[in-house]
mmCIF file with all atom_site columns, C-alpha atoms in Angstrom:
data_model
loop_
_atom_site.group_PDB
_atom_site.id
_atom_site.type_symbol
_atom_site.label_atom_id
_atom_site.label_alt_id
_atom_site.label_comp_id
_atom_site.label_asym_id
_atom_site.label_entity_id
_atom_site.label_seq_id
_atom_site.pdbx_PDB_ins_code
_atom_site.Cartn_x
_atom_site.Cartn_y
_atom_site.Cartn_z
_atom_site.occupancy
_atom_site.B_iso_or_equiv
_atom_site.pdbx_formal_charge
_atom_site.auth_seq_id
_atom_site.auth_comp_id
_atom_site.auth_asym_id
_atom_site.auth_atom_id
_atom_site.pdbx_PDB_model_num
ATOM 1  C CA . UNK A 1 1  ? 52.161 102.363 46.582 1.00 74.00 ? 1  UNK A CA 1
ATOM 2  C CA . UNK A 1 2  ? 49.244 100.316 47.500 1.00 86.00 ? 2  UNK A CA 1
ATOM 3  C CA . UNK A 1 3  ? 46.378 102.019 47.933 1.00 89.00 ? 3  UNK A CA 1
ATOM 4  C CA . UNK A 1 4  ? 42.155 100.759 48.034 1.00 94.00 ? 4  UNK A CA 1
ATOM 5  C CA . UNK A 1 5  ? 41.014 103.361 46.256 1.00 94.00 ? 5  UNK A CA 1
ATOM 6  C CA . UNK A 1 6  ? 40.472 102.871 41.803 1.00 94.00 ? 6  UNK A CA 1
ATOM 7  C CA . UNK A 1 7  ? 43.647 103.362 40.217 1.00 90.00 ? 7  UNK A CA 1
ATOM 8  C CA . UNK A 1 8  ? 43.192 105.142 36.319 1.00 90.00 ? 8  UNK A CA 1
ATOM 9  C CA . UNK A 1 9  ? 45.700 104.302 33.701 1.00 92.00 ? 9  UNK A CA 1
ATOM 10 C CA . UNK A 1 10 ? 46.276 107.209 31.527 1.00 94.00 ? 10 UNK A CA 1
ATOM 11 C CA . UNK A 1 11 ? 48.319 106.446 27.815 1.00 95.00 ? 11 UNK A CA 1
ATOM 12 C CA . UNK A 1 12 ? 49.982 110.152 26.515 1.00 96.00 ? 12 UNK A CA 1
ATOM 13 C CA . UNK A 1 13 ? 48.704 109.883 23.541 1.00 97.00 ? 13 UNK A CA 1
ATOM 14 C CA . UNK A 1 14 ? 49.532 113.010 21.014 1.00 97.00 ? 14 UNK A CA 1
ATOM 15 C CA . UNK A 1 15 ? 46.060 115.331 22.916 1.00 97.00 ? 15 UNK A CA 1
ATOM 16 C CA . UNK A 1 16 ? 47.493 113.670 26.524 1.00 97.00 ? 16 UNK A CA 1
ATOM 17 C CA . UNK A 1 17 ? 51.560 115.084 25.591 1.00 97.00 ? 17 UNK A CA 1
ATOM 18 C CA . UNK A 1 18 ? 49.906 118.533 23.830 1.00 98.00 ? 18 UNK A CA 1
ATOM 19 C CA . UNK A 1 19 ? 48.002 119.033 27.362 1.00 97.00 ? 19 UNK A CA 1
ATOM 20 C CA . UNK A 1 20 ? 51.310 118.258 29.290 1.00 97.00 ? 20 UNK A CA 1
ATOM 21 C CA . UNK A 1 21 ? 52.829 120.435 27.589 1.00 97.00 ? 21 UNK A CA 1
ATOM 22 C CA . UNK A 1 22 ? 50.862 123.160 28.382 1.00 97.00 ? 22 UNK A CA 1
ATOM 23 C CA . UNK A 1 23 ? 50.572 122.420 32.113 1.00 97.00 ? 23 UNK A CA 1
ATOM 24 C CA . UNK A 1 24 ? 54.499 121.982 32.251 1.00 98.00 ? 24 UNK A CA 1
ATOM 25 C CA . UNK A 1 25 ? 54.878 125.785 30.877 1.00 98.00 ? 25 UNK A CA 1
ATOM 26 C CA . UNK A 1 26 ? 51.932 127.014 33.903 1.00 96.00 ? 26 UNK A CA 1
ATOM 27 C CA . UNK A 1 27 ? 53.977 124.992 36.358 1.00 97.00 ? 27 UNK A CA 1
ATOM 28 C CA . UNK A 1 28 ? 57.571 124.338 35.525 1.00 97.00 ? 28 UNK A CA 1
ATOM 29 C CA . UNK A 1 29 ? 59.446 121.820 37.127 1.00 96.00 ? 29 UNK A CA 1
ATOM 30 C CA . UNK A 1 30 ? 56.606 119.390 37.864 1.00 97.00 ? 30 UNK A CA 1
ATOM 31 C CA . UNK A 1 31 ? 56.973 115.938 36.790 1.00 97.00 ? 31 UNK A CA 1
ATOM 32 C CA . UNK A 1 32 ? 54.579 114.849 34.339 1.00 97.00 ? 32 UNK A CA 1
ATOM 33 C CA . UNK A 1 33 ? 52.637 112.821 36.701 1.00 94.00 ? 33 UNK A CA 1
ATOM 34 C CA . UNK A 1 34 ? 51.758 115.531 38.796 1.00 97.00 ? 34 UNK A CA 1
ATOM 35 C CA . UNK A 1 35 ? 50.905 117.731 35.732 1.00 97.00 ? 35 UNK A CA 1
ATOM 36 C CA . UNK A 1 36 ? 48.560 115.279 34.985 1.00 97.00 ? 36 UNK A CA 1
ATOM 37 C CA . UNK A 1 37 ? 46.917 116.099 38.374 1.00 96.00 ? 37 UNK A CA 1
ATOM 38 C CA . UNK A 1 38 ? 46.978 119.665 37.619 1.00 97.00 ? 38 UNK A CA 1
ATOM 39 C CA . UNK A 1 39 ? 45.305 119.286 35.307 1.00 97.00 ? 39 UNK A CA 1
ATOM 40 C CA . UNK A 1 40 ? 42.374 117.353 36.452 1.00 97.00 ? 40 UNK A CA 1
ATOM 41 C CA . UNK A 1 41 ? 42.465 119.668 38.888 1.00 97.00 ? 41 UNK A CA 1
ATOM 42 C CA . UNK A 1 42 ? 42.132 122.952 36.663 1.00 97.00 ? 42 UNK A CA 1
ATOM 43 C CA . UNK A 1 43 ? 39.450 120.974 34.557 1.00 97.00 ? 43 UNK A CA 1
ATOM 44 C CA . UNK A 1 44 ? 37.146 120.415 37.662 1.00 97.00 ? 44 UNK A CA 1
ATOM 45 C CA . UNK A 1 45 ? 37.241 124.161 38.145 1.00 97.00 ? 45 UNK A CA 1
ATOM 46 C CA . UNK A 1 46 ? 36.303 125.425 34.935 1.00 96.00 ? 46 UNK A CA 1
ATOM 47 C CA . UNK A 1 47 ? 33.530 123.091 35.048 1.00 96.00 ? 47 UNK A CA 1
ATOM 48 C CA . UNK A 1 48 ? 32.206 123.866 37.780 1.00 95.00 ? 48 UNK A CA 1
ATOM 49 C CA . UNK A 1 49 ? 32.701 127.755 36.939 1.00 95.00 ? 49 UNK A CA 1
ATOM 50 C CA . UNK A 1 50 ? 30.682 127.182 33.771 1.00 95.00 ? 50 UNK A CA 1
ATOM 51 C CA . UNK A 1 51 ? 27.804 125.560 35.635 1.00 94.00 ? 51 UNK A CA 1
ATOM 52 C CA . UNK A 1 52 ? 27.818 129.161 38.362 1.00 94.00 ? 52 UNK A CA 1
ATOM 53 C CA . UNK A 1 53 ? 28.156 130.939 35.237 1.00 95.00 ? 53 UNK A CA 1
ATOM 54 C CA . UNK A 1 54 ? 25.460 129.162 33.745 1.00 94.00 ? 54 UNK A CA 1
ATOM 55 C CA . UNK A 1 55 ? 23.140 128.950 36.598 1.00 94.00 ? 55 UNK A CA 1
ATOM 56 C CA . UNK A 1 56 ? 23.398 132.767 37.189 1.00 94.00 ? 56 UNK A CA 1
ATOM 57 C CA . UNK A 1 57 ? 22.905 133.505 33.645 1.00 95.00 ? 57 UNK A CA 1
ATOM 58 C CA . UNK A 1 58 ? 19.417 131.648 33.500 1.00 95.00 ? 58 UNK A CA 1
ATOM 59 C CA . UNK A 1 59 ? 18.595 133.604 36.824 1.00 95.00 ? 59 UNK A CA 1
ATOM 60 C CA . UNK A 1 60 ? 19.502 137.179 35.296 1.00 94.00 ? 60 UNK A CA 1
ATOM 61 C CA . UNK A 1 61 ? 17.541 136.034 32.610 1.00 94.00 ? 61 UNK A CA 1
ATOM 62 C CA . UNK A 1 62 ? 14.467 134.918 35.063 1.00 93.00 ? 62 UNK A CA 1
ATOM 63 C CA . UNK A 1 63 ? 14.586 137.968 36.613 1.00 93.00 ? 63 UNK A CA 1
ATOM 64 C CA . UNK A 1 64 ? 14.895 140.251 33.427 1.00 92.00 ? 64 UNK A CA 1
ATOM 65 C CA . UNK A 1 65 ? 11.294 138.638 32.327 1.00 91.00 ? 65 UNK A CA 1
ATOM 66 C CA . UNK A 1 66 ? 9.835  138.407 35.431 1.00 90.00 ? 66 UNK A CA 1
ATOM 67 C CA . UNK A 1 67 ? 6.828  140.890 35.706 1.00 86.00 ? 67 UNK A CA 1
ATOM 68 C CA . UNK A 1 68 ? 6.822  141.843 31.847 1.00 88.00 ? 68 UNK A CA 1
ATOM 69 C CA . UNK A 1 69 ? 3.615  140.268 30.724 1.00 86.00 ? 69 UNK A CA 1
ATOM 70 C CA . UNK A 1 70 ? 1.256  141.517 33.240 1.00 83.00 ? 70 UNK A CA 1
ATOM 71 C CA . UNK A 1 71 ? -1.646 141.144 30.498 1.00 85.00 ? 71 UNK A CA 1
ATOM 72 C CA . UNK A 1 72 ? -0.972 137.430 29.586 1.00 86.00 ? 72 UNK A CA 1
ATOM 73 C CA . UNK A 1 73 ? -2.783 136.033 32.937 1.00 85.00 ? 73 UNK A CA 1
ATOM 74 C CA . UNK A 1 74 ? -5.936 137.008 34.037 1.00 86.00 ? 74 UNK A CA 1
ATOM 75 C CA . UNK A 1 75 ? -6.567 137.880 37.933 1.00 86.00 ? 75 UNK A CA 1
ATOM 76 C CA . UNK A 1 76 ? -7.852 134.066 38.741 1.00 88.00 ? 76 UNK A CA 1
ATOM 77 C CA . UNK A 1 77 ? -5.717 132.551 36.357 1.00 88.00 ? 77 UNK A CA 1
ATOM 78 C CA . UNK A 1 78 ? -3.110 130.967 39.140 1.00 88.00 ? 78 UNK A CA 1
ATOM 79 C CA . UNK A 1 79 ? -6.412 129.630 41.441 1.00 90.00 ? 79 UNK A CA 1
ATOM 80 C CA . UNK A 1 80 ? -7.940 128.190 38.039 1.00 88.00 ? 80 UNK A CA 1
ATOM 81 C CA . UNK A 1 81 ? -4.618 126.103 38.028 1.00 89.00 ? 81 UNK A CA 1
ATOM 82 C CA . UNK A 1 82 ? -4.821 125.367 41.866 1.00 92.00 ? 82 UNK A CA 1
ATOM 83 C CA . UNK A 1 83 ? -8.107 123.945 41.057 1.00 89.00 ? 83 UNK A CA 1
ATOM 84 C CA . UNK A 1 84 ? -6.947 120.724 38.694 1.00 86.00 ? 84 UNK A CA 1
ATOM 85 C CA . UNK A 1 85 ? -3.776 119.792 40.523 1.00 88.00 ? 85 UNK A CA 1
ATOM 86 C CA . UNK A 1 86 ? -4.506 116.731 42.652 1.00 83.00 ? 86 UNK A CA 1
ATOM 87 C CA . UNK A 1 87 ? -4.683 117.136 46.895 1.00 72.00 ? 87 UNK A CA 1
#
């Protein structure tokens, strides 16, 4: 079908079948080719659910310390800062 956008080649190589596989017993009856956009599919989830999982687990853990070291920083210490950045 012609088409302008990039065409990608993909060779089922043993990891490529072993995937297909997989996908074909999640979604039986689908011809290979359209495992294969499962799949891509699924992937782009998962990685962007482990980026929110890993963004909200570095604010949980922003949040857990904020406030705990109220001794560490003098009163002044945040205007002492102020005072070397550039205008």
């Amino acid at each position: 079908m012609p088409t302008t956008k990039p065409r990608h080649q993909v060779t089922e190589t043993p990891d490529v079948a072993r995937a297909l596989d997989r996908a074909a017993m999640r979604w039986p009856g689908e011809p290979r080719s359209k495992l294969l956009l499962r799949l891509l599919q699924a992937g782009e989830q998962a990685l962007q659910a482990d980026r929110l999982t890993a963004t909200e687990q570095h604010r949980a853990a922003v949040r857990a310390s904020a406030g705990a070291y109220p001794d560490a920083f003098d009163a002044g210490y945040l205007a002492d800062m102020r005072e070397d950045w550039p205008a």
